[in-house]
Amino acid sequence: MTKDDRFQSLYQKYYLRIVRFYVRSFHLSEDDARDLAQDAFIRFYKAMDEYRGEAEWAFFETIARNVAYNRIRSQNATKRRGKHVDIEDPKTRVPGAPAPDYAKQQEDATRWRQLYDAIAELPESQRQCIQLQLDGFKYREIAKFLGISDDAVKSRRRDALKHLREKLGADLLPEDDE
Amino acid sequence: MITKSMPEPPTPDEMLAYVRGELSADDEARFRERLLPYPELVRTLTAPFPTEGAEPGDEDYLSDEDFARHWAAMQKRMPRPAVVYLWPSVAAIAASLALVLGVLYWQKQVQTERPHVLTVDSQPLFPDGSERGGGSAPATVMPEDGWYSLVPVLMDERPFDSYRVELFDAGVDPQRSLWTMSGLRRRQDATLIVAVPRSFLSPGLYRLAIYGSKGKGEEHVNSYTIRVPTTAH
């Protein structure tokens, strides 16, 4: 099988799966994901003579992740260079929108501050689980990231919530609903 | 307001080192802690990378027609073979190299075809007419490793700034000048050293004349008649 044949075979089998991987894990738009996937395959094609078999696909994963991390990095750099808008600036407020309830905002901010301070004081293993859950990760995702079982994640989360309820009161936290 | 500074996000290289399992257990733990403030990066590690490809007939298997379109698009994005772009540079480098080699070759040719000063002692020559030189009998010189190494002994105590040597073909009348070189320095043992390539001297009689230079003036110091035997060639 020639290099071009091998490349075509891999491309046809994996291109769309790589696109989906980018959309799901890197939160890229479909168009960006397609563009990035093609970029990764081009780089792979140029260097694929150096690898064979399983090493070849591991090599592709490295390339695919690398192009995506670089994209994220450049996007973040662009964001950092972007113009900052003060949301309290009356000129930026939507016409006709109700005036902000500053008392409510202050109360919410205080509650969140208390929550985050309490989380920061948790043992590391519990804190990581709670922090990741607040960022929207599922049990299995947390488990994969921390390299532990799903049950261990549930157990740590349960212990963490117990600590937090004791410290902050039951009404501050939702029930264990996952 | 209390703020906590966020750690620097990991670089792509650091992320890849983690993915490839190149970090120690301690470093992995530290790395995870450093990643926590960046959920968008954490998410890239929680979704499995595709390891099983689609098969023909699967929904996400790219058809031959689609691949052909993608391939055409990719070829536009691929840089042309480097040799196309490099060729002018390569040609320029080759031309420069050829020029340098040419100059070096020319210099070497000039060096090998003409006498020059060496730093080794070899055949001491005594001036014509001196007692040690055996009167007017020419000194027979023999080449060694392709060179005649001539060491004329200066039998003149006059101080000169430098010396000039001139080689004459003494086999013709009048003698014909073959080569000259100026700016030579007298050595502590009152000699000069002159190396003559073997090919420069065919069998016959030659005269090496030494002139002393001081300011703009020049005076004859000594002459040395030498004979190159036919056996030297």
PDB file of N, CA and C in Angstrom, chain A residues 4 7-8 11-18 20-21 24-27 34-35 38-39 41-42 45-46 57 60-62 64-66 69-70 72-73 76 113 124 127-128 131-132 135-137 141-142 144-147, chain B residues 1-2 9-13 15-16 18-20 29 31-33 35-37 39-55 58-64 67 70-71 73-74 77-79:
ATOM      1  N   ASP A   4       0.102   7.338  -0.266  1.00  0.00           N
ATOM      2  CA  ASP A   4      -1.145   8.020  -0.608  1.00  0.00           C
ATOM      3  C   ASP A   4      -2.356   7.140  -0.329  1.00  0.00           C
ATOM      4  N   PHE A   7      -2.871   7.028   3.397  1.00  0.00           N
ATOM      5  CA  PHE A   7      -3.415   8.300   3.865  1.00  0.00           C
ATOM      6  C   PHE A   7      -4.907   8.388   3.548  1.00  0.00           C
ATOM      7  N   GLN A   8      -5.260   8.011   2.325  1.00  0.00           N
ATOM      8  CA  GLN A   8      -6.679   8.082   1.930  1.00  0.00           C
ATOM      9  C   GLN A   8      -7.535   7.199   2.836  1.00  0.00           C
ATOM     10  N   TYR A  11      -7.861   8.821   6.219  1.00  0.00           N
ATOM     11  CA  TYR A  11      -8.657  10.039   6.119  1.00  0.00           C
ATOM     12  C   TYR A  11     -10.146   9.705   6.025  1.00  0.00           C
ATOM     13  N   GLN A  12     -10.465   8.740   5.167  1.00  0.00           N
ATOM     14  CA  GLN A  12     -11.875   8.390   4.992  1.00  0.00           C
ATOM     15  C   GLN A  12     -12.472   7.803   6.275  1.00  0.00           C
ATOM     16  N   LYS A  13     -11.658   7.048   7.012  1.00  0.00           N
ATOM     17  CA  LYS A  13     -12.162   6.409   8.229  1.00  0.00           C
ATOM     18  C   LYS A  13     -12.292   7.391   9.394  1.00  0.00           C
ATOM     19  N   TYR A  14     -11.356   8.347   9.467  1.00  0.00           N
ATOM     20  CA  TYR A  14     -11.260   9.137  10.690  1.00  0.00           C
ATOM     21  C   TYR A  14     -11.644  10.608  10.581  1.00  0.00           C
ATOM     22  N   TYR A  15     -11.673  11.134   9.381  1.00  0.00           N
ATOM     23  CA  TYR A  15     -11.849  12.591   9.266  1.00  0.00           C
ATOM     24  C   TYR A  15     -13.058  13.085  10.055  1.00  0.00           C
ATOM     25  N   LEU A  16     -14.210  12.488   9.806  1.00  0.00           N
ATOM     26  CA  LEU A  16     -15.428  12.984  10.457  1.00  0.00           C
ATOM     27  C   LEU A  16     -15.410  12.716  11.965  1.00  0.00           C
ATOM     28  N   ARG A  17     -14.753  11.646  12.376  1.00  0.00           N
ATOM     29  CA  ARG A  17     -14.663  11.365  13.814  1.00  0.00           C
ATOM     30  C   ARG A  17     -13.742  12.379  14.512  1.00  0.00           C
ATOM     31  N   ILE A  18     -12.718  12.789  13.792  1.00  0.00           N
ATOM     32  CA  ILE A  18     -11.832  13.820  14.359  1.00  0.00           C
ATOM     33  C   ILE A  18     -12.580  15.154  14.448  1.00  0.00           C
ATOM     34  N   ARG A  20     -15.730  15.535  14.928  1.00  0.00           N
ATOM     35  CA  ARG A  20     -16.625  15.445  16.094  1.00  0.00           C
ATOM     36  C   ARG A  20     -15.854  15.566  17.405  1.00  0.00           C
ATOM     37  N   PHE A  21     -14.666  14.971  17.432  1.00  0.00           N
ATOM     38  CA  PHE A  21     -13.819  15.068  18.625  1.00  0.00           C
ATOM     39  C   PHE A  21     -13.499  16.540  18.915  1.00  0.00           C
ATOM     40  N   ARG A  24     -16.615  18.331  20.210  1.00  0.00           N
ATOM     41  CA  ARG A  24     -17.015  17.909  21.558  1.00  0.00           C
ATOM     42  C   ARG A  24     -16.001  18.330  22.622  1.00  0.00           C
ATOM     43  N   SER A  25     -14.742  18.049  22.364  1.00  0.00           N
ATOM     44  CA  SER A  25     -13.772  18.264  23.440  1.00  0.00           C
ATOM     45  C   SER A  25     -13.094  19.623  23.381  1.00  0.00           C
ATOM     46  N   PHE A  26     -13.009  20.229  22.228  1.00  0.00           N
ATOM     47  CA  PHE A  26     -12.365  21.538  22.147  1.00  0.00           C
ATOM     48  C   PHE A  26     -13.398  22.659  21.968  1.00  0.00           C
ATOM     49  N   HIS A  27     -14.672  22.273  21.923  1.00  0.00           N
ATOM     50  CA  HIS A  27     -15.753  23.259  21.800  1.00  0.00           C
ATOM     51  C   HIS A  27     -15.568  24.168  20.601  1.00  0.00           C
ATOM     52  N   ARG A  34     -13.666  21.309  11.115  1.00  0.00           N
ATOM     53  CA  ARG A  34     -13.320  20.730   9.800  1.00  0.00           C
ATOM     54  C   ARG A  34     -12.001  21.302   9.295  1.00  0.00           C
ATOM     55  N   ASP A  35     -11.849  22.588   9.464  1.00  0.00           N
ATOM     56  CA  ASP A  35     -10.621  23.252   9.022  1.00  0.00           C
ATOM     57  C   ASP A  35      -9.409  22.706   9.780  1.00  0.00           C
ATOM     58  N   GLN A  38      -8.512  19.095   8.842  1.00  0.00           N
ATOM     59  CA  GLN A  38      -7.767  19.038   7.582  1.00  0.00           C
ATOM     60  C   GLN A  38      -6.315  19.481   7.789  1.00  0.00           C
ATOM     61  N   ASP A  39      -6.158  20.501   8.612  1.00  0.00           N
ATOM     62  CA  ASP A  39      -4.814  20.981   8.926  1.00  0.00           C
ATOM     63  C   ASP A  39      -3.984  19.867   9.571  1.00  0.00           C
ATOM     64  N   PHE A  41      -4.465  16.639   9.309  1.00  0.00           N
ATOM     65  CA  PHE A  41      -4.173  15.580   8.331  1.00  0.00           C
ATOM     66  C   PHE A  41      -3.066  16.003   7.361  1.00  0.00           C
ATOM     67  N   ILE A  42      -3.034  17.274   7.016  1.00  0.00           N
ATOM     68  CA  ILE A  42      -1.970  17.742   6.110  1.00  0.00           C
ATOM     69  C   ILE A  42      -0.609  17.567   6.786  1.00  0.00           C
ATOM     70  N   TYR A  45       0.239  13.953   6.881  1.00  0.00           N
ATOM     71  CA  TYR A  45       0.657  13.430   5.571  1.00  0.00           C
ATOM     72  C   TYR A  45       2.142  13.729   5.315  1.00  0.00           C
ATOM     73  N   LYS A  46       2.540  14.935   5.690  1.00  0.00           N
ATOM     74  CA  LYS A  46       3.916  15.353   5.404  1.00  0.00           C
ATOM     75  C   LYS A  46       4.938  14.571   6.230  1.00  0.00           C
ATOM     76  N   TRP A  57      -0.830   6.091  14.460  1.00  0.00           N
ATOM     77  CA  TRP A  57      -2.033   6.747  14.952  1.00  0.00           C
ATOM     78  C   TRP A  57      -1.752   7.565  16.208  1.00  0.00           C
ATOM     79  N   PHE A  60      -0.509  10.666  15.010  1.00  0.00           N
ATOM     80  CA  PHE A  60      -1.574  11.550  14.520  1.00  0.00           C
ATOM     81  C   PHE A  60      -2.281  12.241  15.675  1.00  0.00           C
ATOM     82  N   GLU A  61      -2.508  11.506  16.763  1.00  0.00           N
ATOM     83  CA  GLU A  61      -3.178  12.124  17.917  1.00  0.00           C
ATOM     84  C   GLU A  61      -2.364  13.315  18.429  1.00  0.00           C
ATOM     85  N   THR A  62      -1.053  13.122  18.480  1.00  0.00           N
ATOM     86  CA  THR A  62      -0.188  14.218  18.931  1.00  0.00           C
ATOM     87  C   THR A  62      -0.356  15.435  18.017  1.00  0.00           C
ATOM     88  N   ALA A  64      -2.905  16.112  16.011  1.00  0.00           N
ATOM     89  CA  ALA A  64      -4.266  16.647  16.081  1.00  0.00           C
ATOM     90  C   ALA A  64      -4.454  17.501  17.336  1.00  0.00           C
ATOM     91  N   ARG A  65      -3.942  17.007  18.455  1.00  0.00           N
ATOM     92  CA  ARG A  65      -4.079  17.785  19.688  1.00  0.00           C
ATOM     93  C   ARG A  65      -3.238  19.061  19.614  1.00  0.00           C
ATOM     94  N   ASN A  66      -2.058  18.909  19.036  1.00  0.00           N
ATOM     95  CA  ASN A  66      -1.150  20.049  18.975  1.00  0.00           C
ATOM     96  C   ASN A  66      -1.761  21.209  18.183  1.00  0.00           C
ATOM     97  N   TYR A  69      -4.535  22.720  20.346  1.00  0.00           N
ATOM     98  CA  TYR A  69      -4.049  23.531  21.477  1.00  0.00           C
ATOM     99  C   TYR A  69      -3.490  24.862  20.982  1.00  0.00           C
ATOM    100  N   ASN A  70      -2.800  24.793  19.868  1.00  0.00           N
ATOM    101  CA  ASN A  70      -2.266  26.042  19.319  1.00  0.00           C
ATOM    102  C   ASN A  70      -3.393  26.975  18.889  1.00  0.00           C
ATOM    103  N   ILE A  72      -6.436  27.072  20.226  1.00  0.00           N
ATOM    104  CA  ILE A  72      -7.023  27.623  21.462  1.00  0.00           C
ATOM    105  C   ILE A  72      -6.137  28.742  22.003  1.00  0.00           C
ATOM    106  N   ARG A  73      -4.856  28.470  21.967  1.00  0.00           N
ATOM    107  CA  ARG A  73      -3.920  29.451  22.507  1.00  0.00           C
ATOM    108  C   ARG A  73      -4.002  30.769  21.738  1.00  0.00           C
ATOM    109  N   ASN A  76      -7.202  32.511  22.566  1.00  0.00           N
ATOM    110  CA  ASN A  76      -7.147  33.161  23.876  1.00  0.00           C
ATOM    111  C   ASN A  76      -6.311  34.430  23.818  1.00  0.00           C
ATOM    112  N   ARG A 113     -19.084  33.979  47.026  1.00  0.00           N
ATOM    113  CA  ARG A 113     -17.790  34.137  47.673  1.00  0.00           C
ATOM    114  C   ARG A 113     -17.654  33.149  48.832  1.00  0.00           C
ATOM    115  N   GLU A 124      -7.907  18.388  49.005  1.00  0.00           N
ATOM    116  CA  GLU A 124      -7.673  18.512  47.557  1.00  0.00           C
ATOM    117  C   GLU A 124      -8.533  17.562  46.728  1.00  0.00           C
ATOM    118  N   ARG A 127     -12.053  18.841  46.718  1.00  0.00           N
ATOM    119  CA  ARG A 127     -12.139  20.149  46.057  1.00  0.00           C
ATOM    120  C   ARG A 127     -12.111  19.997  44.535  1.00  0.00           C
ATOM    121  N   GLN A 128     -11.227  19.125  44.045  1.00  0.00           N
ATOM    122  CA  GLN A 128     -11.123  18.960  42.596  1.00  0.00           C
ATOM    123  C   GLN A 128     -12.437  18.455  41.997  1.00  0.00           C
ATOM    124  N   GLN A 131     -15.045  21.272  42.120  1.00  0.00           N
ATOM    125  CA  GLN A 131     -14.712  22.341  41.174  1.00  0.00           C
ATOM    126  C   GLN A 131     -15.042  21.919  39.742  1.00  0.00           C
ATOM    127  N   LEU A 132     -14.703  20.683  39.411  1.00  0.00           N
ATOM    128  CA  LEU A 132     -14.977  20.192  38.058  1.00  0.00           C
ATOM    129  C   LEU A 132     -16.484  20.062  37.826  1.00  0.00           C
ATOM    130  N   ASP A 135     -17.944  23.240  37.006  1.00  0.00           N
ATOM    131  CA  ASP A 135     -17.617  23.633  35.622  1.00  0.00           C
ATOM    132  C   ASP A 135     -18.393  22.802  34.600  1.00  0.00           C
ATOM    133  N   GLY A 136     -19.277  21.923  35.088  1.00  0.00           N
ATOM    134  CA  GLY A 136     -20.172  21.210  34.175  1.00  0.00           C
ATOM    135  C   GLY A 136     -19.707  19.837  33.747  1.00  0.00           C
ATOM    136  N   PHE A 137     -18.701  19.288  34.400  1.00  0.00           N
ATOM    137  CA  PHE A 137     -18.221  17.955  34.001  1.00  0.00           C
ATOM    138  C   PHE A 137     -19.067  16.866  34.641  1.00  0.00           C
ATOM    139  N   GLU A 141     -16.403  11.995  33.283  1.00  0.00           N
ATOM    140  CA  GLU A 141     -15.358  12.909  32.790  1.00  0.00           C
ATOM    141  C   GLU A 141     -14.399  13.286  33.912  1.00  0.00           C
ATOM    142  N   ILE A 142     -14.983  13.522  35.087  1.00  0.00           N
ATOM    143  CA  ILE A 142     -14.138  13.846  36.241  1.00  0.00           C
ATOM    144  C   ILE A 142     -13.248  12.649  36.575  1.00  0.00           C
ATOM    145  N   LYS A 144     -12.240  10.317  34.594  1.00  0.00           N
ATOM    146  CA  LYS A 144     -11.191  10.144  33.588  1.00  0.00           C
ATOM    147  C   LYS A 144     -10.059  11.147  33.814  1.00  0.00           C
ATOM    148  N   PHE A 145     -10.438  12.382  34.087  1.00  0.00           N
ATOM    149  CA  PHE A 145      -9.414  13.409  34.267  1.00  0.00           C
ATOM    150  C   PHE A 145      -8.560  13.141  35.508  1.00  0.00           C
ATOM    151  N   LEU A 146      -9.218  12.722  36.591  1.00  0.00           N
ATOM    152  CA  LEU A 146      -8.469  12.511  37.834  1.00  0.00           C
ATOM    153  C   LEU A 146      -7.851  11.113  37.910  1.00  0.00           C
ATOM    154  N   GLY A 147      -8.215  10.276  36.958  1.00  0.00           N
ATOM    155  CA  GLY A 147      -7.643   8.926  36.958  1.00  0.00           C
ATOM    156  C   GLY A 147      -8.179   8.065  38.079  1.00  0.00           C
TER     157      GLY A 147
ATOM    158  N   MET B   1     -11.564  44.099  47.067  1.00  0.00           N
ATOM    159  CA  MET B   1     -11.941  42.810  46.459  1.00  0.00           C
ATOM    160  C   MET B   1     -10.750  41.863  46.503  1.00  0.00           C
ATOM    161  N   ILE B   2     -11.015  40.643  46.944  1.00  0.00           N
ATOM    162  CA  ILE B   2      -9.932  39.660  47.021  1.00  0.00           C
ATOM    163  C   ILE B   2      -9.860  38.903  45.697  1.00  0.00           C
ATOM    164  N   PRO B   9      -1.618  29.124  31.991  1.00  0.00           N
ATOM    165  CA  PRO B   9      -2.116  27.884  31.372  1.00  0.00           C
ATOM    166  C   PRO B   9      -0.957  27.086  30.790  1.00  0.00           C
ATOM    167  N   PRO B  10      -1.080  25.778  30.787  1.00  0.00           N
ATOM    168  CA  PRO B  10       0.008  24.961  30.221  1.00  0.00           C
ATOM    169  C   PRO B  10       0.175  25.250  28.738  1.00  0.00           C
ATOM    170  N   THR B  11       1.384  25.059  28.258  1.00  0.00           N
ATOM    171  CA  THR B  11       1.655  25.230  26.834  1.00  0.00           C
ATOM    172  C   THR B  11       1.202  23.969  26.093  1.00  0.00           C
ATOM    173  N   PRO B  12       1.043  24.058  24.767  1.00  0.00           N
ATOM    174  CA  PRO B  12       0.699  22.849  24.002  1.00  0.00           C
ATOM    175  C   PRO B  12       1.682  21.705  24.254  1.00  0.00           C
ATOM    176  N   ASP B  13       2.945  22.015  24.372  1.00  0.00           N
ATOM    177  CA  ASP B  13       3.938  20.955  24.618  1.00  0.00           C
ATOM    178  C   ASP B  13       3.695  20.281  25.963  1.00  0.00           C
ATOM    179  N   MET B  15       0.821  20.128  27.533  1.00  0.00           N
ATOM    180  CA  MET B  15      -0.403  19.344  27.412  1.00  0.00           C
ATOM    181  C   MET B  15      -0.108  17.990  26.759  1.00  0.00           C
ATOM    182  N   LEU B  16       0.712  18.048  25.701  1.00  0.00           N
ATOM    183  CA  LEU B  16       1.011  16.802  24.984  1.00  0.00           C
ATOM    184  C   LEU B  16       1.846  15.855  25.829  1.00  0.00           C
ATOM    185  N   TYR B  18       1.626  15.527  28.974  1.00  0.00           N
ATOM    186  CA  TYR B  18       0.669  14.912  29.897  1.00  0.00           C
ATOM    187  C   TYR B  18      -0.135  13.814  29.180  1.00  0.00           C
ATOM    188  N   VAL B  19      -0.605  14.151  27.989  1.00  0.00           N
ATOM    189  CA  VAL B  19      -1.399  13.177  27.220  1.00  0.00           C
ATOM    190  C   VAL B  19      -0.586  11.917  26.943  1.00  0.00           C
ATOM    191  N   ARG B  20       0.696  12.115  26.629  1.00  0.00           N
ATOM    192  CA  ARG B  20       1.537  10.960  26.281  1.00  0.00           C
ATOM    193  C   ARG B  20       2.028  10.213  27.510  1.00  0.00           C
ATOM    194  N   ALA B  29       0.016  15.085  39.095  1.00  0.00           N
ATOM    195  CA  ALA B  29      -0.898  15.660  40.090  1.00  0.00           C
ATOM    196  C   ALA B  29      -0.797  17.181  40.083  1.00  0.00           C
ATOM    197  N   PHE B  31       0.180  18.961  37.608  1.00  0.00           N
ATOM    198  CA  PHE B  31      -0.331  19.432  36.322  1.00  0.00           C
ATOM    199  C   PHE B  31      -1.862  19.537  36.359  1.00  0.00           C
ATOM    200  N   ARG B  32      -2.499  18.526  36.942  1.00  0.00           N
ATOM    201  CA  ARG B  32      -3.973  18.542  37.022  1.00  0.00           C
ATOM    202  C   ARG B  32      -4.454  19.743  37.844  1.00  0.00           C
ATOM    203  N   GLU B  33      -3.748  19.987  38.923  1.00  0.00           N
ATOM    204  CA  GLU B  33      -4.116  21.121  39.780  1.00  0.00           C
ATOM    205  C   GLU B  33      -3.990  22.430  39.000  1.00  0.00           C
ATOM    206  N   LEU B  35      -4.316  22.733  35.855  1.00  0.00           N
ATOM    207  CA  LEU B  35      -5.307  22.782  34.772  1.00  0.00           C
ATOM    208  C   LEU B  35      -6.702  23.178  35.257  1.00  0.00           C
ATOM    209  N   LEU B  36      -6.978  22.944  36.529  1.00  0.00           N
ATOM    210  CA  LEU B  36      -8.344  23.138  37.035  1.00  0.00           C
ATOM    211  C   LEU B  36      -8.948  24.504  36.708  1.00  0.00           C
ATOM    212  N   PRO B  37      -8.189  25.580  36.779  1.00  0.00           N
ATOM    213  CA  PRO B  37      -8.813  26.872  36.447  1.00  0.00           C
ATOM    214  C   PRO B  37      -9.134  27.021  34.962  1.00  0.00           C
ATOM    215  N   PRO B  39     -11.159  25.032  32.537  1.00  0.00           N
ATOM    216  CA  PRO B  39     -12.034  23.896  32.188  1.00  0.00           C
ATOM    217  C   PRO B  39     -12.031  23.586  30.692  1.00  0.00           C
ATOM    218  N   GLU B  40     -11.798  24.603  29.846  1.00  0.00           N
ATOM    219  CA  GLU B  40     -11.790  24.320  28.398  1.00  0.00           C
ATOM    220  C   GLU B  40     -10.621  23.408  28.045  1.00  0.00           C
ATOM    221  N   LEU B  41      -9.543  23.497  28.820  1.00  0.00           N
ATOM    222  CA  LEU B  41      -8.414  22.593  28.569  1.00  0.00           C
ATOM    223  C   LEU B  41      -8.659  21.222  29.197  1.00  0.00           C
ATOM    224  N   VAL B  42      -9.295  21.241  30.369  1.00  0.00           N
ATOM    225  CA  VAL B  42      -9.631  19.959  31.006  1.00  0.00           C
ATOM    226  C   VAL B  42     -10.520  19.143  30.076  1.00  0.00           C
ATOM    227  N   ARG B  43     -11.459  19.846  29.430  1.00  0.00           N
ATOM    228  CA  ARG B  43     -12.407  19.147  28.560  1.00  0.00           C
ATOM    229  C   ARG B  43     -11.687  18.429  27.407  1.00  0.00           C
ATOM    230  N   THR B  44     -10.561  18.988  26.967  1.00  0.00           N
ATOM    231  CA  THR B  44      -9.851  18.335  25.857  1.00  0.00           C
ATOM    232  C   THR B  44      -9.266  16.993  26.284  1.00  0.00           C
ATOM    233  N   LEU B  45      -9.194  16.797  27.609  1.00  0.00           N
ATOM    234  CA  LEU B  45      -8.585  15.550  28.097  1.00  0.00           C
ATOM    235  C   LEU B  45      -9.627  14.526  28.532  1.00  0.00           C
ATOM    236  N   THR B  46     -10.859  14.964  28.636  1.00  0.00           N
ATOM    237  CA  THR B  46     -11.877  14.035  29.157  1.00  0.00           C
ATOM    238  C   THR B  46     -12.589  13.276  28.037  1.00  0.00           C
ATOM    239  N   ALA B  47     -12.578  13.851  26.826  1.00  0.00           N
ATOM    240  CA  ALA B  47     -13.227  13.131  25.709  1.00  0.00           C
ATOM    241  C   ALA B  47     -12.212  12.187  25.079  1.00  0.00           C
ATOM    242  N   PRO B  48     -12.601  10.955  24.830  1.00  0.00           N
ATOM    243  CA  PRO B  48     -11.646  10.004  24.255  1.00  0.00           C
ATOM    244  C   PRO B  48     -11.293  10.367  22.818  1.00  0.00           C
ATOM    245  N   PHE B  49     -10.019  10.219  22.482  1.00  0.00           N
ATOM    246  CA  PHE B  49      -9.594  10.467  21.110  1.00  0.00           C
ATOM    247  C   PHE B  49      -9.997   9.258  20.266  1.00  0.00           C
ATOM    248  N   PRO B  50     -10.544   9.494  19.084  1.00  0.00           N
ATOM    249  CA  PRO B  50     -11.018   8.353  18.267  1.00  0.00           C
ATOM    250  C   PRO B  50      -9.882   7.372  17.972  1.00  0.00           C
ATOM    251  N   THR B  51     -10.124   6.128  18.313  1.00  0.00           N
ATOM    252  CA  THR B  51      -9.113   5.100  18.012  1.00  0.00           C
ATOM    253  C   THR B  51      -9.651   4.054  17.052  1.00  0.00           C
ATOM    254  N   GLU B  52     -10.941   4.115  16.796  1.00  0.00           N
ATOM    255  CA  GLU B  52     -11.520   3.185  15.827  1.00  0.00           C
ATOM    256  C   GLU B  52     -12.136   3.983  14.692  1.00  0.00           C
ATOM    257  N   GLY B  53     -11.696   3.684  13.491  1.00  0.00           N
ATOM    258  CA  GLY B  53     -12.194   4.421  12.338  1.00  0.00           C
ATOM    259  C   GLY B  53     -13.519   3.878  11.838  1.00  0.00           C
ATOM    260  N   ALA B  54     -14.190   4.714  11.085  1.00  0.00           N
ATOM    261  CA  ALA B  54     -15.459   4.271  10.481  1.00  0.00           C
ATOM    262  C   ALA B  54     -15.163   3.314   9.327  1.00  0.00           C
ATOM    263  N   GLU B  55     -16.110   2.478   9.037  1.00  0.00           N
ATOM    264  CA  GLU B  55     -15.956   1.545   7.922  1.00  0.00           C
ATOM    265  C   GLU B  55     -16.899   1.959   6.798  1.00  0.00           C
ATOM    266  N   ASP B  58     -20.643   3.102   7.044  1.00  0.00           N
ATOM    267  CA  ASP B  58     -20.954   3.850   8.264  1.00  0.00           C
ATOM    268  C   ASP B  58     -21.321   5.286   7.886  1.00  0.00           C
ATOM    269  N   GLU B  59     -22.095   5.887   8.761  1.00  0.00           N
ATOM    270  CA  GLU B  59     -22.559   7.256   8.511  1.00  0.00           C
ATOM    271  C   GLU B  59     -21.381   8.234   8.396  1.00  0.00           C
ATOM    272  N   ASP B  60     -20.378   8.022   9.222  1.00  0.00           N
ATOM    273  CA  ASP B  60     -19.269   8.985   9.220  1.00  0.00           C
ATOM    274  C   ASP B  60     -18.036   8.471   8.458  1.00  0.00           C
ATOM    275  N   TYR B  61     -18.278   7.611   7.485  1.00  0.00           N
ATOM    276  CA  TYR B  61     -17.194   7.197   6.591  1.00  0.00           C
ATOM    277  C   TYR B  61     -17.222   8.136   5.388  1.00  0.00           C
ATOM    278  N   LEU B  62     -16.077   8.721   5.068  1.00  0.00           N
ATOM    279  CA  LEU B  62     -16.022   9.691   3.974  1.00  0.00           C
ATOM    280  C   LEU B  62     -15.981   8.949   2.633  1.00  0.00           C
ATOM    281  N   SER B  63     -16.876   9.333   1.743  1.00  0.00           N
ATOM    282  CA  SER B  63     -16.924   8.636   0.443  1.00  0.00           C
ATOM    283  C   SER B  63     -15.715   9.002  -0.407  1.00  0.00           C
ATOM    284  N   ASP B  64     -15.506   8.197  -1.453  1.00  0.00           N
ATOM    285  CA  ASP B  64     -14.391   8.473  -2.362  1.00  0.00           C
ATOM    286  C   ASP B  64     -14.539   9.851  -3.008  1.00  0.00           C
ATOM    287  N   PHE B  67     -13.669  12.423  -0.487  1.00  0.00           N
ATOM    288  CA  PHE B  67     -12.219  12.448  -0.261  1.00  0.00           C
ATOM    289  C   PHE B  67     -11.515  13.179  -1.401  1.00  0.00           C
ATOM    290  N   HIS B  70     -11.798  16.797  -0.820  1.00  0.00           N
ATOM    291  CA  HIS B  70     -10.928  17.209   0.293  1.00  0.00           C
ATOM    292  C   HIS B  70      -9.460  17.193  -0.145  1.00  0.00           C
ATOM    293  N   TRP B  71      -9.103  16.167  -0.898  1.00  0.00           N
ATOM    294  CA  TRP B  71      -7.710  16.006  -1.317  1.00  0.00           C
ATOM    295  C   TRP B  71      -7.285  17.193  -2.189  1.00  0.00           C
ATOM    296  N   ALA B  73      -8.581  20.166  -2.070  1.00  0.00           N
ATOM    297  CA  ALA B  73      -8.463  21.341  -1.200  1.00  0.00           C
ATOM    298  C   ALA B  73      -7.171  21.290  -0.393  1.00  0.00           C
ATOM    299  N   MET B  74      -6.836  20.092   0.067  1.00  0.00           N
ATOM    300  CA  MET B  74      -5.625  19.963   0.882  1.00  0.00           C
ATOM    301  C   MET B  74      -4.383  20.256   0.068  1.00  0.00           C
ATOM    302  N   ARG B  77      -3.501  23.673   0.049  1.00  0.00           N
ATOM    303  CA  ARG B  77      -2.958  24.167   1.325  1.00  0.00           C
ATOM    304  C   ARG B  77      -1.565  23.628   1.609  1.00  0.00           C
ATOM    305  N   MET B  78      -1.199  22.589   0.882  1.00  0.00           N
ATOM    306  CA  MET B  78       0.132  22.013   1.116  1.00  0.00           C
ATOM    307  C   MET B  78       1.169  22.867   0.411  1.00  0.00           C
ATOM    308  N   PRO B  79       2.287  23.163   1.107  1.00  0.00           N
ATOM    309  CA  PRO B  79       3.346  23.897   0.426  1.00  0.00           C
ATOM    310  C   PRO B  79       3.924  23.050  -0.691  1.00  0.00           C
TER     311      PRO B  79
END
